[in-house]
mmCIF file of C-alpha atoms in Angstrom:
data_model
loop_
_atom_site.group_PDB
_atom_site.id
_atom_site.type_symbol
_atom_site.label_atom_id
_atom_site.label_comp_id
_atom_site.label_asym_id
_atom_site.label_seq_id
_atom_site.Cartn_x
_atom_site.Cartn_y
_atom_site.Cartn_z
ATOM 1 C CA UNK A 1 32.402 -33.875 -23.543
ATOM 2 C CA UNK A 2 28.971 -34.820 -21.950
ATOM 3 C CA UNK A 3 26.798 -31.744 -21.789
ATOM 4 C CA UNK A 4 25.337 -30.790 -18.386
ATOM 5 C CA UNK A 5 21.974 -30.182 -17.396
ATOM 6 C CA UNK A 6 20.692 -28.178 -14.415
ATOM 7 C CA UNK A 7 17.411 -28.351 -12.460
ATOM 8 C CA UNK A 8 15.775 -25.280 -11.826
ATOM 9 C CA UNK A 9 14.039 -24.930 -8.308
ATOM 10 C CA UNK A 10 12.231 -22.329 -6.606
ATOM 11 C CA UNK A 11 13.986 -21.305 -3.575
ATOM 12 C CA UNK A 12 10.326 -21.002 -1.852
ATOM 13 C CA UNK A 13 10.348 -25.008 -1.863
ATOM 14 C CA UNK A 14 13.119 -25.428 -0.146
ATOM 15 C CA UNK A 15 12.546 -22.717 2.258
ATOM 16 C CA UNK A 16 9.023 -24.240 3.158
ATOM 17 C CA UNK A 17 9.120 -27.909 2.566
ATOM 18 C CA UNK A 18 9.705 -28.722 6.435
ATOM 19 C CA UNK A 19 7.278 -26.348 7.264
ATOM 20 C CA UNK A 20 4.693 -28.315 5.199
ATOM 21 C CA UNK A 21 5.889 -31.513 6.903
ATOM 22 C CA UNK A 22 7.262 -33.110 3.782
ATOM 23 C CA UNK A 23 10.421 -35.119 4.669
ATOM 24 C CA UNK A 24 13.974 -34.988 3.155
ATOM 25 C CA UNK A 25 13.206 -38.075 1.018
ATOM 26 C CA UNK A 26 9.877 -37.082 -0.200
ATOM 27 C CA UNK A 27 11.622 -33.829 -0.959
ATOM 28 C CA UNK A 28 14.308 -35.578 -2.655
ATOM 29 C CA UNK A 29 11.772 -37.245 -4.905
ATOM 30 C CA UNK A 30 9.920 -34.035 -5.956
ATOM 31 C CA UNK A 31 13.131 -32.884 -7.051
ATOM 32 C CA UNK A 32 13.764 -35.706 -9.359
ATOM 33 C CA UNK A 33 10.557 -35.331 -10.812
ATOM 34 C CA UNK A 34 11.290 -31.767 -11.752
ATOM 35 C CA UNK A 35 14.717 -32.640 -13.354
ATOM 36 C CA UNK A 36 12.955 -35.251 -15.347
ATOM 37 C CA UNK A 37 10.129 -32.583 -16.424
ATOM 38 C CA UNK A 38 12.753 -30.046 -17.177
ATOM 39 C CA UNK A 39 14.180 -32.847 -19.465
ATOM 40 C CA UNK A 40 11.172 -33.637 -21.191
ATOM 41 C CA UNK A 41 9.962 -36.627 -19.362
ATOM 42 C CA UNK A 42 7.034 -35.920 -17.302
ATOM 43 C CA UNK A 43 6.158 -39.406 -16.382
ATOM 44 C CA UNK A 44 9.411 -41.157 -15.647
ATOM 45 C CA UNK A 45 9.843 -44.925 -14.708
ATOM 46 C CA UNK A 46 9.944 -45.474 -10.711
ATOM 47 C CA UNK A 47 12.535 -48.029 -11.258
ATOM 48 C CA UNK A 48 14.665 -45.283 -12.933
ATOM 49 C CA UNK A 49 14.079 -43.035 -9.835
ATOM 50 C CA UNK A 50 14.676 -45.871 -7.298
ATOM 51 C CA UNK A 51 17.927 -46.438 -8.988
ATOM 52 C CA UNK A 52 19.022 -42.829 -8.377
ATOM 53 C CA UNK A 53 17.484 -42.403 -4.996
ATOM 54 C CA UNK A 54 18.722 -46.273 -4.005
ATOM 55 C CA UNK A 55 15.194 -46.627 -2.579
ATOM 56 C CA UNK A 56 12.718 -49.640 -3.547
ATOM 57 C CA UNK A 57 9.818 -49.132 -5.979
ATOM 58 C CA UNK A 58 7.449 -50.200 -3.426
ATOM 59 C CA UNK A 59 8.668 -47.426 -1.014
ATOM 60 C CA UNK A 60 8.534 -44.868 -3.657
ATOM 61 C CA UNK A 61 5.051 -45.876 -4.705
ATOM 62 C CA UNK A 62 4.010 -45.485 -1.126
ATOM 63 C CA UNK A 63 5.579 -42.012 -1.001
ATOM 64 C CA UNK A 64 3.850 -40.856 -4.087
ATOM 65 C CA UNK A 65 0.742 -41.968 -2.515
ATOM 66 C CA UNK A 66 1.265 -39.920 0.740
ATOM 67 C CA UNK A 67 2.057 -36.850 -1.448
ATOM 68 C CA UNK A 68 -1.207 -37.256 -3.453
ATOM 69 C CA UNK A 69 -3.175 -37.787 -0.373
ATOM 70 C CA UNK A 70 -1.680 -34.824 1.580
ATOM 71 C CA UNK A 71 -2.203 -32.435 -1.324
ATOM 72 C CA UNK A 72 1.423 -32.175 -2.550
ATOM 73 C CA UNK A 73 1.347 -33.727 -5.743
ATOM 74 C CA UNK A 74 -1.290 -34.952 -8.574
ATOM 75 C CA UNK A 75 -1.201 -37.194 -11.628
ATOM 76 C CA UNK A 76 -3.453 -35.680 -14.312
ATOM 77 C CA UNK A 77 -3.191 -36.259 -17.719
ATOM 78 C CA UNK A 78 -3.853 -34.923 -21.222
ATOM 79 C CA UNK A 79 -4.376 -35.780 -24.863
ATOM 80 C CA UNK A 80 -1.213 -35.842 -27.068
ATOM 81 C CA UNK A 81 -1.194 -35.108 -30.802
ATOM 82 C CA UNK A 82 -2.072 -38.968 -31.600
ATOM 83 C CA UNK A 83 -5.095 -38.506 -29.371
ATOM 84 C CA UNK A 84 -3.601 -40.692 -26.680
ATOM 85 C CA UNK A 85 -4.086 -40.203 -23.068
ATOM 86 C CA UNK A 86 -0.747 -39.053 -21.427
ATOM 87 C CA UNK A 87 -0.152 -38.914 -17.417
ATOM 88 C CA UNK A 88 2.301 -36.716 -15.959
ATOM 89 C CA UNK A 89 3.542 -35.814 -12.241
ATOM 90 C CA UNK A 90 2.279 -32.481 -11.092
ATOM 91 C CA UNK A 91 3.590 -30.171 -8.621
ATOM 92 C CA UNK A 92 0.920 -27.498 -9.109
ATOM 93 C CA UNK A 93 -0.660 -28.752 -5.518
ATOM 94 C CA UNK A 94 2.766 -28.040 -4.103
ATOM 95 C CA UNK A 95 3.211 -24.699 -5.431
ATOM 96 C CA UNK A 96 -0.616 -23.814 -4.238
ATOM 97 C CA UNK A 97 0.393 -25.097 -0.737
ATOM 98 C CA UNK A 98 3.756 -22.871 -0.825
ATOM 99 C CA UNK A 99 1.637 -19.738 -2.091
ATOM 100 C CA UNK A 100 -1.073 -20.407 0.746
ATOM 101 C CA UNK A 101 1.991 -20.548 3.224
ATOM 102 C CA UNK A 102 3.016 -17.311 1.902
ATOM 103 C CA UNK A 103 -0.258 -15.602 2.311
ATOM 104 C CA UNK A 104 -0.370 -16.750 5.929
ATOM 105 C CA UNK A 105 2.940 -15.455 6.598
ATOM 106 C CA UNK A 106 2.185 -12.060 4.886
ATOM 107 C CA UNK A 107 -1.244 -11.883 7.233
ATOM 108 C CA UNK A 108 0.575 -12.729 10.259
ATOM 109 C CA UNK A 109 3.311 -10.077 9.696
ATOM 110 C CA UNK A 110 0.693 -7.626 8.976
ATOM 111 C CA UNK A 111 -1.329 -8.525 12.373
ATOM 112 C CA UNK A 112 2.370 -8.177 14.062
ATOM 113 C CA UNK A 113 3.068 -4.851 12.446
ATOM 114 C CA UNK A 114 -0.626 -3.630 13.497
ATOM 115 C CA UNK A 115 -0.225 -4.973 17.179
ATOM 116 C CA UNK A 116 3.142 -3.174 17.358
ATOM 117 C CA UNK A 117 1.689 -0.187 16.384
ATOM 118 C CA UNK A 118 -1.378 -0.796 18.664
ATOM 119 C CA UNK A 119 0.847 -1.145 21.608
ATOM 120 C CA UNK A 120 2.645 2.004 20.456
ATOM 121 C CA UNK A 121 -0.662 3.772 21.208
ATOM 122 C CA UNK A 122 -1.130 2.265 24.666
ATOM 123 C CA UNK A 123 2.492 3.442 25.587
ATOM 124 C CA UNK A 124 2.022 6.949 24.318
ATOM 125 C CA UNK A 125 -1.201 7.280 25.954
ATOM 126 C CA UNK A 126 0.535 6.101 29.369
ATOM 127 C CA UNK A 127 3.634 8.513 28.938
ATOM 128 C CA UNK A 128 1.264 11.734 27.781
ATOM 129 C CA UNK A 129 -1.209 11.386 30.681
ATOM 130 C CA UNK A 130 1.579 10.605 33.120
ATOM 131 C CA UNK A 131 0.184 7.515 34.611
ATOM 132 C CA UNK A 132 -0.673 3.839 33.970
ATOM 133 C CA UNK A 133 -3.871 3.013 32.421
ATOM 134 C CA UNK A 134 -6.510 1.512 34.460
ATOM 135 C CA UNK A 135 -8.222 -2.108 33.132
ATOM 136 C CA UNK A 136 -11.378 -0.411 31.882
ATOM 137 C CA UNK A 137 -9.220 2.264 29.846
ATOM 138 C CA UNK A 138 -7.261 -0.815 28.267
ATOM 139 C CA UNK A 139 -10.475 -2.111 27.303
ATOM 140 C CA UNK A 140 -11.836 1.170 25.980
ATOM 141 C CA UNK A 141 -8.830 1.399 23.525
ATOM 142 C CA UNK A 142 -8.723 -2.162 22.587
ATOM 143 C CA UNK A 143 -12.348 -1.285 21.482
ATOM 144 C CA UNK A 144 -11.526 1.502 19.447
ATOM 145 C CA UNK A 145 -9.137 -0.725 17.407
ATOM 146 C CA UNK A 146 -11.676 -4.019 17.379
ATOM 147 C CA UNK A 147 -14.989 -2.714 17.445
ATOM 148 C CA UNK A 148 -14.640 0.890 15.867
ATOM 149 C CA UNK A 149 -11.929 -0.237 13.411
ATOM 150 C CA UNK A 150 -9.840 3.202 14.040
ATOM 151 C CA UNK A 151 -6.562 2.996 12.766
ATOM 152 C CA UNK A 152 -3.697 3.063 15.343
ATOM 153 C CA UNK A 153 -2.581 6.338 13.441
ATOM 154 C CA UNK A 154 -5.547 8.066 13.982
ATOM 155 C CA UNK A 155 -5.893 7.363 17.530
ATOM 156 C CA UNK A 156 -2.117 8.915 17.878
ATOM 157 C CA UNK A 157 -3.694 12.137 16.262
ATOM 158 C CA UNK A 158 -6.595 12.213 18.636
ATOM 159 C CA UNK A 159 -3.999 12.148 21.391
ATOM 160 C CA UNK A 160 -2.167 15.112 20.189
ATOM 161 C CA UNK A 161 -5.142 16.986 19.620
ATOM 162 C CA UNK A 162 -6.062 16.083 23.428
ATOM 163 C CA UNK A 163 -2.659 16.898 24.459
ATOM 164 C CA UNK A 164 -2.753 20.425 22.497
ATOM 165 C CA UNK A 165 -6.150 21.050 24.412
ATOM 166 C CA UNK A 166 -4.515 20.412 27.470
ATOM 167 C CA UNK A 167 -7.073 17.711 28.364
ATOM 168 C CA UNK A 168 -5.965 14.159 29.148
ATOM 169 C CA UNK A 169 -8.889 12.187 29.011
ATOM 170 C CA UNK A 170 -10.044 9.042 26.730
ATOM 171 C CA UNK A 171 -13.523 10.347 26.787
ATOM 172 C CA UNK A 172 -12.457 13.473 25.130
ATOM 173 C CA UNK A 173 -10.192 11.502 22.667
ATOM 174 C CA UNK A 174 -13.330 9.446 21.751
ATOM 175 C CA UNK A 175 -15.376 12.493 21.278
ATOM 176 C CA UNK A 176 -12.371 13.783 18.757
ATOM 177 C CA UNK A 177 -12.484 10.013 16.894
ATOM 178 C CA UNK A 178 -16.202 9.925 16.899
ATOM 179 C CA UNK A 179 -16.257 13.341 15.414
ATOM 180 C CA UNK A 180 -13.637 12.565 12.665
ATOM 181 C CA UNK A 181 -15.623 8.861 12.020
ATOM 182 C CA UNK A 182 -18.735 10.747 11.346
ATOM 183 C CA UNK A 183 -16.638 12.564 8.451
ATOM 184 C CA UNK A 184 -15.320 9.162 7.121
ATOM 185 C CA UNK A 185 -11.843 9.719 8.483
ATOM 186 C CA UNK A 186 -10.871 6.583 9.853
ATOM 187 C CA UNK A 187 -7.647 6.152 8.133
ATOM 188 C CA UNK A 188 -4.367 7.977 8.504
ATOM 189 C CA UNK A 189 -3.794 8.375 4.947
ATOM 190 C CA UNK A 190 -7.528 9.524 3.935
ATOM 191 C CA UNK A 191 -7.097 11.939 1.139
ATOM 192 C CA UNK A 192 -8.750 14.837 3.383
ATOM 193 C CA UNK A 193 -5.783 14.806 5.542
ATOM 194 C CA UNK A 194 -5.175 15.622 9.360
ATOM 195 C CA UNK A 195 -4.912 19.238 8.733
ATOM 196 C CA UNK A 196 -8.515 19.460 8.029
ATOM 197 C CA UNK A 197 -9.325 16.985 10.685
ATOM 198 C CA UNK A 198 -7.832 18.945 13.087
ATOM 199 C CA UNK A 199 -9.584 21.842 11.982
ATOM 200 C CA UNK A 200 -12.818 19.922 12.345
ATOM 201 C CA UNK A 201 -12.056 19.567 16.016
ATOM 202 C CA UNK A 202 -12.780 23.045 16.544
ATOM 203 C CA UNK A 203 -16.424 21.880 16.004
ATOM 204 C CA UNK A 204 -16.375 20.110 19.394
ATOM 205 C CA UNK A 205 -18.219 21.789 22.131
ATOM 206 C CA UNK A 206 -16.133 23.726 24.714
ATOM 207 C CA UNK A 207 -15.324 21.096 27.518
ATOM 208 C CA UNK A 208 -13.918 22.735 30.870
ATOM 209 C CA UNK A 209 -10.605 20.895 31.558
ATOM 210 C CA UNK A 210 -11.257 20.314 35.181
ATOM 211 C CA UNK A 211 -14.283 18.385 34.409
ATOM 212 C CA UNK A 212 -12.574 16.124 32.085
ATOM 213 C CA UNK A 213 -9.569 15.608 34.424
ATOM 214 C CA UNK A 214 -11.672 14.257 36.951
ATOM 215 C CA UNK A 215 -13.150 11.668 34.940
#
C-alpha cells in the first residue's frame, strides 16, 4: 500500500490570502511549493508543478514573477555541504505579510473597542446630566481623549465624582481630571487605585453648586 503524505498549511494563509489580493490559482501554486518543501524538495521543477495544476510553464513563471514583485515569495539561496549554491522557494515574505495583516486587525479591534468605550462616556454624561450635550461640550470631551490622553474609565470615574457632589458640569469634571492628572492618575488601572483618587478629590476647592449649574 502506497504511503500517504499530508501538507501542513497554516489556517491564517487560507483566511487571509484573498485580503492580500492573491488569486485562487496563485494560492494553489504556493500550496504546491509547500507540498514539495515538506517532502524535502525546496526547488521543484516548474514542469512538474505545471502538470499537477494543468497550467503552462510560462503562465507559472509569470505567476512566480508577480508573487515576487508583490512581496509574497522570494528565491534565496544557501550553500550545501558540497559548497554548491542551492536556490529554494521561500514563503517567508507571505508569512510576514500575514503577520502584518494580523497586527493591523488587532490595532483596528483596539480602536473599535476604545471608540466604543468613549461612546459610552458621551452617553453616560448625557444620561447623568439629563440633557443633550452641546457641540462645544462634545469637543471638550473629545479633547479629553485625544489631546489629554485620559482613559475612558477615568472620565467615567470623574463623572461619578461630579454626580456624587451633585455638580453636573464638564468644567467641574475637568477640574477633577486635572487634579488626578497632576498625580499621574490617567489610567483606570493605576496602582494607587480610585479609592485614593476619590479621596484626593477632596483637595479641590469648594465650588457652589449653583455656580457650576449655570455654566
